[in-house]
């Protein structure tokens, strides 16, 4: 296989590093300024989030492609004017790549290209050629061929790619810069990164930073919307009939379910009743005229006394909390024998689910204070970490080259013949 043409950091051209987290459920990005002329202790390491629309810093991982090739991403993929029976719409489509020419991979490349174009459109400081991009991969993607294929996909999307790192390592690099977690990680800490498709763990102790451990399990939060979709929507004759006639609407309905799930866990008061409504209103442009009245009032309505009651239903239906516990036990058994854990940092948008923090504290036998969270910014931890890590990588790469150049020049001066030196002095 040919060598992957990664972009090399260049202090004469590159002013910024961009970090992008192409998540299964949502996408975020951030950037840092490359302070080439400052010493390590003088660099601010400030990271700025990309705002995709207004103040929106997280983009739903969704894309629609019309027959004429126009692409709409994020919530725009489900606008009524962009959804027709001829539109190809997908949500939560990221998967481990196998063939760059495959349909899922080509869809991901189209999404990557559209996201990168949106980043340039929305960020005045970023111009073609003045930045370098680093992206993340799930920690479970350990095979070198898979990593290389993912890099090639990014390059095919016209991204000026400088490198690839695991999502969990990016998250722990960001967490290391947070005062509330640094004291725990000095003796042994874990970043618990729960996204839409995977749960990633990274263990690190600053007493032995070379012993970083990361691993992942395929038990992301998309299992929740899949459960609602399969156990409720598909068992409802009205929705089942609709999807048989309009199978292209499946992903749009999944997106609607995901929105309702997010609304449940984003509420401030977890004790108030939970009401969920899923209807076909946003899919009206797909319908044939004769079906408009038939499906007009089709809706699934759920009601629970509280968020905890909703959690109990999920556990009974798909054993989601049990799956998270099993994933933690597997990581403990495989990687943590004889190791101490003094703190856990929760990252990833799915860690906003209210049952996770006490569950993690229980499984690792920690106090509530020892389990820290990114809070409202949990979805941004990985992209911020990639930008920071990429900045360090770019500066170190250039410093290494400069030192190598100086070493070669010094060797040349030392080992030149004396006659050559004398001749230079005479001239």
CSV table of N, CA, C and O in Angstrom, one decimal, residues 205-327:
chain,number,residue,atom,x,y,z
A,205,UNK,N,-1.4,7.2,34.6
A,205,UNK,CA,-0.8,7.7,35.8
A,205,UNK,C,0.4,8.5,35.4
A,205,UNK,O,1.3,8.0,34.6
A,206,UNK,N,0.6,9.7,36.0
A,206,UNK,CA,1.7,10.5,35.7
A,206,UNK,C,3.0,10.0,36.3
A,206,UNK,O,4.1,10.4,35.9
A,207,UNK,N,2.9,9.0,37.2
A,207,UNK,CA,4.1,8.4,37.7
A,207,UNK,C,4.7,7.5,36.7
A,207,UNK,O,5.9,7.2,36.7
A,208,UNK,N,3.9,7.1,35.7
A,208,UNK,CA,4.5,6.3,34.6
A,208,UNK,C,3.7,6.6,33.3
A,208,UNK,O,2.8,5.8,32.9
A,209,UNK,N,3.9,7.8,32.7
A,209,UNK,CA,3.1,8.2,31.6
A,209,UNK,C,3.2,7.4,30.4
A,209,UNK,O,2.4,7.4,29.5
A,210,UNK,N,4.3,6.5,30.3
A,210,UNK,CA,4.4,5.6,29.1
A,210,UNK,C,3.5,4.5,29.2
A,210,UNK,O,3.3,3.7,28.2
A,211,UNK,N,2.8,4.2,30.3
A,211,UNK,CA,1.9,3.1,30.5
A,211,UNK,C,0.5,3.4,30.2
A,211,UNK,O,-0.4,2.8,30.8
A,212,UNK,N,0.2,4.4,29.3
A,212,UNK,CA,-1.2,4.7,29.0
A,212,UNK,C,-1.9,3.5,28.4
A,212,UNK,O,-1.3,2.8,27.6
A,213,UNK,N,-3.1,3.3,28.8
A,213,UNK,CA,-3.9,2.1,28.4
A,213,UNK,C,-5.2,2.7,27.8
A,213,UNK,O,-5.9,3.5,28.5
A,214,UNK,N,-5.6,2.3,26.6
A,214,UNK,CA,-6.9,2.6,26.1
A,214,UNK,C,-7.6,1.4,25.4
A,214,UNK,O,-6.9,0.5,24.9
A,215,UNK,N,-8.9,1.4,25.5
A,215,UNK,CA,-9.7,0.3,25.0
A,215,UNK,C,-11.1,0.8,24.8
A,215,UNK,O,-11.5,1.9,25.3
A,216,UNK,N,-11.9,0.1,24.1
A,216,UNK,CA,-13.3,0.5,23.8
A,216,UNK,C,-14.3,-0.7,23.7
A,216,UNK,O,-13.9,-1.8,23.4
A,217,UNK,N,-15.5,-0.4,23.9
A,217,UNK,CA,-16.6,-1.4,23.8
A,217,UNK,C,-17.7,-0.8,22.9
A,217,UNK,O,-18.0,0.4,23.0
A,218,UNK,N,-18.4,-1.6,22.1
A,218,UNK,CA,-19.5,-1.1,21.2
A,218,UNK,C,-20.8,-1.0,21.9
A,218,UNK,O,-21.8,-1.7,21.6
A,219,UNK,N,-20.8,-0.1,23.0
A,219,UNK,CA,-22.1,0.0,23.7
A,219,UNK,C,-22.5,1.5,23.9
A,219,UNK,O,-22.8,1.9,25.0
A,220,UNK,N,-22.4,2.2,22.8
A,220,UNK,CA,-22.7,3.6,22.8
A,220,UNK,C,-24.2,3.9,23.0
A,220,UNK,O,-25.0,3.0,23.0
A,221,UNK,N,-24.5,5.2,23.2
A,221,UNK,CA,-25.9,5.5,23.6
A,221,UNK,C,-26.9,5.4,22.5
A,221,UNK,O,-28.1,5.5,22.7
A,222,UNK,N,-26.4,5.2,21.2
A,222,UNK,CA,-27.4,5.0,20.1
A,222,UNK,C,-28.2,3.7,20.4
A,222,UNK,O,-29.2,3.5,19.7
A,223,UNK,N,-27.7,2.8,21.2
A,223,UNK,CA,-28.5,1.6,21.6
A,223,UNK,C,-29.9,2.0,22.2
A,223,UNK,O,-30.8,1.3,22.1
A,224,UNK,N,-29.9,3.2,22.8
A,224,UNK,CA,-31.2,3.6,23.4
A,224,UNK,C,-32.2,4.0,22.4
A,224,UNK,O,-33.4,3.5,22.4
A,225,UNK,N,-31.8,4.8,21.4
A,225,UNK,CA,-32.8,5.1,20.3
A,225,UNK,C,-33.1,3.9,19.5
A,225,UNK,O,-34.2,3.8,19.0
A,226,UNK,N,-32.2,3.0,19.3
A,226,UNK,CA,-32.4,1.8,18.6
A,226,UNK,C,-33.5,1.0,19.3
A,226,UNK,O,-34.4,0.4,18.7
A,227,UNK,N,-33.4,0.9,20.6
A,227,UNK,CA,-34.4,0.2,21.4
A,227,UNK,C,-35.8,0.8,21.3
A,227,UNK,O,-36.8,0.1,21.1
A,228,UNK,N,-35.9,2.1,21.4
A,228,UNK,CA,-37.2,2.8,21.2
A,228,UNK,C,-37.7,2.5,19.8
A,228,UNK,O,-38.9,2.2,19.7
A,229,UNK,N,-36.9,2.6,18.9
A,229,UNK,CA,-37.3,2.4,17.5
A,229,UNK,C,-37.8,1.0,17.2
A,229,UNK,O,-38.9,0.7,16.7
A,230,UNK,N,-37.0,0.0,17.7
A,230,UNK,CA,-37.3,-1.4,17.4
A,230,UNK,C,-38.5,-2.0,18.3
A,230,UNK,O,-39.3,-2.7,17.9
A,231,UNK,N,-38.4,-1.6,19.6
A,231,UNK,CA,-39.4,-2.1,20.6
A,231,UNK,C,-40.7,-1.4,20.5
A,231,UNK,O,-41.8,-2.0,21.0
A,232,UNK,N,-40.8,-0.2,20.1
A,232,UNK,CA,-42.0,0.6,20.1
A,232,UNK,C,-42.5,1.0,18.7
A,232,UNK,O,-43.6,0.6,18.3
A,233,UNK,N,-41.7,1.7,17.9
A,233,UNK,CA,-42.1,2.1,16.6
A,233,UNK,C,-42.4,0.9,15.7
A,233,UNK,O,-43.4,0.9,15.0
A,234,UNK,N,-41.5,0.0,15.6
A,234,UNK,CA,-41.6,-1.1,14.6
A,234,UNK,C,-42.8,-2.1,15.1
A,234,UNK,O,-43.3,-2.8,14.2
A,235,UNK,N,-43.1,-2.0,16.3
A,235,UNK,CA,-44.2,-2.9,16.8
A,235,UNK,C,-45.6,-2.2,16.8
A,235,UNK,O,-46.6,-2.7,17.2
A,236,UNK,N,-45.5,-0.9,16.3
A,236,UNK,CA,-46.8,-0.1,16.1
A,236,UNK,C,-47.2,-0.3,14.7
A,236,UNK,O,-46.4,0.1,13.8
A,237,UNK,N,-48.3,-0.9,14.4
A,237,UNK,CA,-48.8,-1.2,13.1
A,237,UNK,C,-48.8,0.0,12.1
A,237,UNK,O,-48.4,-0.1,10.9
A,238,UNK,N,-49.1,1.2,12.7
A,238,UNK,CA,-49.1,2.4,11.9
A,238,UNK,C,-47.7,2.8,11.4
A,238,UNK,O,-47.5,3.1,10.2
A,239,UNK,N,-46.8,2.8,12.3
A,239,UNK,CA,-45.4,3.1,11.9
A,239,UNK,C,-44.8,2.1,11.0
A,239,UNK,O,-44.1,2.3,10.1
A,240,UNK,N,-45.1,0.8,11.4
A,240,UNK,CA,-44.6,-0.3,10.6
A,240,UNK,C,-45.1,-0.3,9.1
A,240,UNK,O,-44.3,-0.5,8.2
A,241,UNK,N,-46.4,0.0,9.0
A,241,UNK,CA,-46.9,0.2,7.7
A,241,UNK,C,-46.3,1.3,6.9
A,241,UNK,O,-46.0,1.2,5.7
A,242,UNK,N,-46.1,2.4,7.6
A,242,UNK,CA,-45.5,3.6,7.0
A,242,UNK,C,-44.1,3.3,6.4
A,242,UNK,O,-43.7,3.6,5.3
A,243,UNK,N,-43.3,2.6,7.3
A,243,UNK,CA,-41.9,2.3,6.9
A,243,UNK,C,-41.8,1.3,5.8
A,243,UNK,O,-40.8,1.3,5.0
A,244,UNK,N,-42.8,0.4,5.7
A,244,UNK,CA,-42.8,-0.6,4.6
A,244,UNK,C,-43.0,0.2,3.3
A,244,UNK,O,-42.4,-0.2,2.2
A,245,UNK,N,-43.8,1.2,3.3
A,245,UNK,CA,-44.1,2.0,2.1
A,245,UNK,C,-43.0,3.0,1.8
A,245,UNK,O,-42.7,3.3,0.6
A,246,UNK,N,-42.4,3.6,2.9
A,246,UNK,CA,-41.4,4.6,2.7
A,246,UNK,C,-40.2,4.2,3.5
A,246,UNK,O,-39.8,4.9,4.5
A,247,UNK,N,-39.4,3.2,3.1
A,247,UNK,CA,-38.3,2.7,3.8
A,247,UNK,C,-37.1,3.8,3.9
A,247,UNK,O,-36.3,3.7,4.8
A,248,UNK,N,-37.1,4.7,2.9
A,248,UNK,CA,-36.1,5.8,2.9
A,248,UNK,C,-36.2,6.7,4.1
A,248,UNK,O,-35.3,7.4,4.4
A,249,UNK,N,-37.3,6.6,4.8
A,249,UNK,CA,-37.6,7.5,6.0
A,249,UNK,C,-37.1,6.9,7.3
A,249,UNK,O,-37.2,7.6,8.4
A,250,UNK,N,-36.5,5.7,7.3
A,250,UNK,CA,-36.0,5.1,8.5
A,250,UNK,C,-35.1,6.0,9.3
A,250,UNK,O,-35.2,6.2,10.5
A,251,UNK,N,-34.0,6.5,8.6
A,251,UNK,CA,-33.0,7.3,9.3
A,251,UNK,C,-33.6,8.6,9.9
A,251,UNK,O,-33.2,9.1,10.9
A,252,UNK,N,-34.6,9.2,9.1
A,252,UNK,CA,-35.2,10.4,9.6
A,252,UNK,C,-36.0,10.2,10.9
A,252,UNK,O,-36.0,11.0,11.8
A,253,UNK,N,-36.6,9.0,11.0
A,253,UNK,CA,-37.4,8.7,12.2
A,253,UNK,C,-36.4,8.4,13.3
A,253,UNK,O,-36.6,8.8,14.5
A,254,UNK,N,-35.3,7.7,13.0
A,254,UNK,CA,-34.2,7.5,14.0
A,254,UNK,C,-33.7,8.8,14.6
A,254,UNK,O,-33.5,8.9,15.8
A,255,UNK,N,-33.6,9.8,13.7
A,255,UNK,CA,-33.1,11.1,14.2
A,255,UNK,C,-34.1,11.7,15.1
A,255,UNK,O,-33.7,12.4,16.1
A,256,UNK,N,-35.4,11.6,14.8
A,256,UNK,CA,-36.4,12.1,15.6
A,256,UNK,C,-36.4,11.5,17.0
A,256,UNK,O,-36.5,12.2,18.0
A,257,UNK,N,-36.2,10.2,17.0
A,257,UNK,CA,-36.1,9.4,18.3
A,257,UNK,C,-34.9,9.9,19.1
A,257,UNK,O,-35.0,10.2,20.3
A,258,UNK,N,-33.8,10.1,18.4
A,258,UNK,CA,-32.6,10.6,19.1
A,258,UNK,C,-32.8,12.0,19.7
A,258,UNK,O,-32.4,12.3,20.8
A,259,UNK,N,-33.5,12.9,19.0
A,259,UNK,CA,-33.8,14.2,19.5
A,259,UNK,C,-34.7,14.1,20.8
A,259,UNK,O,-34.4,14.9,21.7
A,260,UNK,N,-35.6,13.3,20.8
A,260,UNK,CA,-36.5,13.1,21.9
A,260,UNK,C,-35.7,12.6,23.1
A,260,UNK,O,-35.9,13.0,24.3
A,261,UNK,N,-34.8,11.6,22.9
A,261,UNK,CA,-33.9,11.1,23.9
A,261,UNK,C,-33.0,12.2,24.5
A,261,UNK,O,-32.9,12.3,25.7
A,262,UNK,N,-32.4,13.0,23.6
A,262,UNK,CA,-31.6,14.1,24.1
A,262,UNK,C,-32.4,15.1,25.0
A,262,UNK,O,-31.9,15.5,26.0
A,263,UNK,N,-33.6,15.3,24.6
A,263,UNK,CA,-34.4,16.3,25.3
A,263,UNK,C,-34.7,15.7,26.7
A,263,UNK,O,-34.8,16.5,27.7
A,264,UNK,N,-34.8,14.4,26.9
A,264,UNK,CA,-35.1,13.8,28.2
A,264,UNK,C,-33.9,14.1,29.1
A,264,UNK,O,-34.1,14.5,30.3
A,265,UNK,N,-32.7,13.9,28.6
A,265,UNK,CA,-31.5,14.0,29.5
A,265,UNK,C,-30.9,15.4,29.6
A,265,UNK,O,-30.1,15.7,30.4
A,266,UNK,N,-31.4,16.3,28.8
A,266,UNK,CA,-30.9,17.7,28.8
A,266,UNK,C,-31.7,18.6,29.8
A,266,UNK,O,-31.4,19.8,30.0
A,267,UNK,N,-32.8,18.0,30.3
A,267,UNK,CA,-33.7,18.8,31.2
A,267,UNK,C,-32.9,19.1,32.5
A,267,UNK,O,-32.0,18.4,32.9
A,268,UNK,N,-33.3,20.2,33.2
A,268,UNK,CA,-32.7,20.6,34.4
A,268,UNK,C,-33.3,19.8,35.6
A,268,UNK,O,-32.6,19.3,36.5
A,269,UNK,N,-34.6,19.6,35.6
A,269,UNK,CA,-35.3,18.9,36.7
A,269,UNK,C,-35.6,17.5,36.3
A,269,UNK,O,-36.4,17.2,35.4
A,270,UNK,N,-34.8,16.5,36.9
A,270,UNK,CA,-34.9,15.1,36.6
A,270,UNK,C,-36.1,14.5,37.2
A,270,UNK,O,-36.5,13.3,36.9
A,271,UNK,N,-36.8,15.2,38.1
A,271,UNK,CA,-37.9,14.6,38.9
A,271,UNK,C,-39.3,14.8,38.2
A,271,UNK,O,-40.3,14.3,38.6
A,272,UNK,N,-39.4,15.7,37.3
A,272,UNK,CA,-40.6,16.0,36.6
A,272,UNK,C,-41.0,14.9,35.6
A,272,UNK,O,-40.1,14.2,35.2
A,273,UNK,N,-42.2,14.8,35.2
A,273,UNK,CA,-42.7,13.8,34.3
A,273,UNK,C,-42.0,13.9,32.9
A,273,UNK,O,-41.7,15.0,32.5
A,274,UNK,N,-41.8,12.8,32.3
A,274,UNK,CA,-41.2,12.8,31.0
A,274,UNK,C,-42.3,12.5,29.9
A,274,UNK,O,-43.0,11.5,30.1
A,275,UNK,N,-42.4,13.3,28.9
A,275,UNK,CA,-43.3,13.1,27.8
A,275,UNK,C,-42.6,13.1,26.5
A,275,UNK,O,-41.8,14.0,26.2
A,276,UNK,N,-42.8,12.0,25.8
A,276,UNK,CA,-42.1,11.8,24.5
A,276,UNK,C,-43.1,11.7,23.4
A,276,UNK,O,-44.1,10.9,23.6
A,277,UNK,N,-43.0,12.4,22.3
A,277,UNK,CA,-43.9,12.3,21.2
A,277,UNK,C,-43.1,12.2,19.9
A,277,UNK,O,-42.3,13.0,19.6
A,278,UNK,N,-43.4,11.2,19.2
A,278,UNK,CA,-42.8,10.9,17.9
A,278,UNK,C,-43.9,10.8,16.8
A,278,UNK,O,-44.7,10.0,16.9
A,279,UNK,N,-43.8,11.7,15.8
A,279,UNK,CA,-44.8,11.7,14.8
A,279,UNK,C,-44.2,11.8,13.4
A,279,UNK,O,-42.9,11.7,13.3
A,280,UNK,N,-45.0,11.9,12.4
A,280,UNK,CA,-44.5,11.9,11.0
A,280,UNK,C,-44.6,13.3,10.3
A,280,UNK,O,-44.4,13.4,9.1
A,281,UNK,N,-44.8,14.3,11.1
A,281,UNK,CA,-45.0,15.7,10.6
A,281,UNK,C,-43.8,16.1,9.7
A,281,UNK,O,-44.0,16.6,8.6
A,282,UNK,N,-42.6,15.9,10.2
A,282,UNK,CA,-41.4,16.4,9.4
A,282,UNK,C,-41.2,15.6,8.1
A,282,UNK,O,-40.4,15.9,7.3
A,283,UNK,N,-41.9,14.5,8.0
A,283,UNK,CA,-41.7,13.6,6.8
A,283,UNK,C,-42.8,13.8,5.7
A,283,UNK,O,-43.0,13.1,4.8
A,284,UNK,N,-43.6,14.9,5.9
A,284,UNK,CA,-44.8,15.1,5.0
A,284,UNK,C,-44.4,15.2,3.6
A,284,UNK,O,-45.1,14.8,2.7
A,285,UNK,N,-43.2,15.8,3.3
A,285,UNK,CA,-42.8,16.0,1.9
A,285,UNK,C,-42.5,14.7,1.2
A,285,UNK,O,-42.4,14.7,0.0
A,286,UNK,N,-42.3,13.6,2.0
A,286,UNK,CA,-42.0,12.3,1.4
A,286,UNK,C,-43.3,11.7,0.9
A,286,UNK,O,-43.3,10.8,0.0
A,287,UNK,N,-44.4,12.1,1.4
A,287,UNK,CA,-45.7,11.3,1.2
A,287,UNK,C,-46.3,11.6,-0.1
A,287,UNK,O,-46.3,12.7,-0.6
A,288,UNK,N,-46.9,10.5,-0.7
A,288,UNK,CA,-47.7,10.7,-1.8
A,288,UNK,C,-49.0,11.4,-1.4
A,288,UNK,O,-49.4,11.3,-0.2
A,289,UNK,N,-49.6,12.1,-2.3
A,289,UNK,CA,-50.8,13.0,-1.9
A,289,UNK,C,-51.9,12.1,-1.3
A,289,UNK,O,-52.5,12.6,-0.3
A,290,UNK,N,-52.1,10.9,-1.8
A,290,UNK,CA,-53.2,10.1,-1.3
A,290,UNK,C,-52.9,9.6,0.2
A,290,UNK,O,-53.8,9.1,0.8
A,291,UNK,N,-51.6,9.7,0.6
A,291,UNK,CA,-51.3,9.1,1.9
A,291,UNK,C,-51.2,10.2,3.0
A,291,UNK,O,-51.1,9.9,4.2
A,292,UNK,N,-51.3,11.5,2.6
A,292,UNK,CA,-51.2,12.6,3.5
A,292,UNK,C,-52.2,12.5,4.7
A,292,UNK,O,-51.8,12.6,5.8
A,293,UNK,N,-53.4,12.3,4.4
A,293,UNK,CA,-54.4,12.2,5.4
A,293,UNK,C,-54.3,10.9,6.3
A,293,UNK,O,-54.5,10.9,7.5
A,294,UNK,N,-53.9,9.8,5.6
A,294,UNK,CA,-53.7,8.5,6.3
A,294,UNK,C,-52.7,8.6,7.5
A,294,UNK,O,-53.0,8.0,8.5
A,295,UNK,N,-51.6,9.3,7.2
A,295,UNK,CA,-50.6,9.3,8.2
A,295,UNK,C,-50.5,10.6,9.0
A,295,UNK,O,-49.6,10.8,9.9
A,296,UNK,N,-51.5,11.5,8.8
A,296,UNK,CA,-51.4,12.8,9.4
A,296,UNK,C,-51.4,12.8,10.9
A,296,UNK,O,-50.7,13.5,11.6
A,297,UNK,N,-52.2,11.9,11.5
A,297,UNK,CA,-52.3,11.9,13.0
A,297,UNK,C,-51.6,10.8,13.6
A,297,UNK,O,-51.7,10.5,14.8
A,298,UNK,N,-50.7,10.1,12.9
A,298,UNK,CA,-49.9,9.0,13.4
A,298,UNK,C,-48.9,9.5,14.4
A,298,UNK,O,-48.1,10.4,14.1
A,299,UNK,N,-48.9,9.1,15.6
A,299,UNK,CA,-47.9,9.6,16.7
A,299,UNK,C,-47.8,8.5,17.7
A,299,UNK,O,-48.7,7.8,18.1
A,300,UNK,N,-46.5,8.4,18.3
A,300,UNK,CA,-46.3,7.6,19.4
A,300,UNK,C,-46.0,8.5,20.6
A,300,UNK,O,-45.2,9.4,20.6
A,301,UNK,N,-46.8,8.3,21.7
A,301,UNK,CA,-46.7,9.1,22.8
A,301,UNK,C,-46.3,8.2,24.0
A,301,UNK,O,-46.9,7.2,24.3
A,302,UNK,N,-45.2,8.7,24.7
A,302,UNK,CA,-44.8,8.0,25.9
A,302,UNK,C,-44.8,8.9,27.1
A,302,UNK,O,-44.5,10.1,27.0
A,303,UNK,N,-45.1,8.4,28.3
A,303,UNK,CA,-45.1,9.2,29.5
A,303,UNK,C,-44.6,8.4,30.6
A,303,UNK,O,-44.9,7.2,30.9
A,304,UNK,N,-43.6,9.0,31.3
A,304,UNK,CA,-43.0,8.4,32.5
A,304,UNK,C,-43.0,9.4,33.7
A,304,UNK,O,-43.0,10.7,33.4
A,305,UNK,N,-43.1,9.0,34.9
A,305,UNK,CA,-43.2,9.9,36.0
A,305,UNK,C,-42.0,10.7,36.3
A,305,UNK,O,-42.1,11.8,36.9
A,306,UNK,N,-40.8,10.2,35.8
A,306,UNK,CA,-39.6,11.0,36.0
A,306,UNK,C,-38.5,10.4,35.0
A,306,UNK,O,-38.8,9.4,34.4
A,307,UNK,N,-37.4,11.0,35.0
A,307,UNK,CA,-36.3,10.5,34.2
A,307,UNK,C,-35.8,9.1,34.7
A,307,UNK,O,-35.5,8.2,33.9
A,308,UNK,N,-35.8,9.0,36.0
A,308,UNK,CA,-35.4,7.7,36.6
A,308,UNK,C,-36.4,6.6,36.2
A,308,UNK,O,-36.0,5.4,36.0
A,309,UNK,N,-37.7,6.9,36.1
A,309,UNK,CA,-38.7,5.9,35.6
A,309,UNK,C,-38.4,5.5,34.2
A,309,UNK,O,-38.5,4.4,33.8
A,310,UNK,N,-38.0,6.5,33.4
A,310,UNK,CA,-37.6,6.3,32.0
A,310,UNK,C,-36.3,5.3,32.0
A,310,UNK,O,-36.2,4.4,31.2
A,311,UNK,N,-35.4,5.6,32.9
A,311,UNK,CA,-34.2,4.8,33.0
A,311,UNK,C,-34.5,3.3,33.3
A,311,UNK,O,-33.9,2.4,32.8
A,312,UNK,N,-35.5,3.2,34.2
A,312,UNK,CA,-35.9,1.8,34.7
A,312,UNK,C,-36.5,1.1,33.5
A,312,UNK,O,-36.3,-0.1,33.3
A,313,UNK,N,-37.3,1.8,32.7
A,313,UNK,CA,-37.9,1.2,31.5
A,313,UNK,C,-36.8,0.7,30.5
A,313,UNK,O,-36.9,-0.4,29.9
A,314,UNK,N,-35.8,1.6,30.3
A,314,UNK,CA,-34.7,1.2,29.4
A,314,UNK,C,-34.0,0.0,29.9
A,314,UNK,O,-33.6,-0.9,29.1
A,315,UNK,N,-33.8,-0.1,31.2
A,315,UNK,CA,-33.0,-1.3,31.8
A,315,UNK,C,-33.9,-2.5,31.6
A,315,UNK,O,-33.3,-3.6,31.2
A,316,UNK,N,-35.2,-2.5,31.8
A,316,UNK,CA,-36.0,-3.6,31.6
A,316,UNK,C,-36.0,-4.0,30.1
A,316,UNK,O,-36.1,-5.2,29.8
A,317,UNK,N,-35.9,-3.1,29.2
A,317,UNK,CA,-36.1,-3.3,27.8
A,317,UNK,C,-34.8,-3.8,27.1
A,317,UNK,O,-34.8,-4.7,26.3
A,318,UNK,N,-33.7,-3.1,27.4
A,318,UNK,CA,-32.5,-3.4,26.7
A,318,UNK,C,-31.3,-3.6,27.6
A,318,UNK,O,-30.1,-3.8,27.1
A,319,UNK,N,-31.5,-3.5,28.9
A,319,UNK,CA,-30.4,-3.8,29.9
A,319,UNK,C,-29.2,-2.9,29.7
A,319,UNK,O,-28.1,-3.3,29.8
A,320,UNK,N,-29.5,-1.6,29.4
A,320,UNK,CA,-28.4,-0.7,29.0
A,320,UNK,C,-27.4,-0.4,30.2
A,320,UNK,O,-26.2,-0.5,30.0
A,321,UNK,N,-28.0,-0.2,31.4
A,321,UNK,CA,-27.1,0.1,32.5
A,321,UNK,C,-26.2,-1.2,32.8
A,321,UNK,O,-25.0,-1.1,33.1
A,322,UNK,N,-26.8,-2.3,32.6
A,322,UNK,CA,-26.1,-3.6,32.8
A,322,UNK,C,-25.0,-3.7,31.8
A,322,UNK,O,-23.8,-4.2,32.1
A,323,UNK,N,-25.2,-3.3,30.6
A,323,UNK,CA,-24.2,-3.4,29.5
A,323,UNK,C,-23.0,-2.4,29.8
A,323,UNK,O,-21.8,-2.8,29.6
A,324,UNK,N,-23.3,-1.3,30.4
A,324,UNK,CA,-22.3,-0.3,30.8
A,324,UNK,C,-21.4,-0.9,31.9
A,324,UNK,O,-20.2,-0.9,31.9
A,325,UNK,N,-22.1,-1.5,32.9
A,325,UNK,CA,-21.4,-2.2,34.0
A,325,UNK,C,-20.5,-3.3,33.5
A,325,UNK,O,-19.3,-3.4,34.0
A,326,UNK,N,-21.0,-4.1,32.6
A,326,UNK,CA,-20.2,-5.2,32.0
A,326,UNK,C,-19.0,-4.7,31.3
A,326,UNK,O,-17.9,-5.2,31.4
A,327,UNK,N,-19.1,-3.6,30.6
A,327,UNK,CA,-18.0,-2.9,29.8
A,327,UNK,C,-16.9,-2.5,30.8
A,327,UNK,O,-15.7,-2.6,30.6
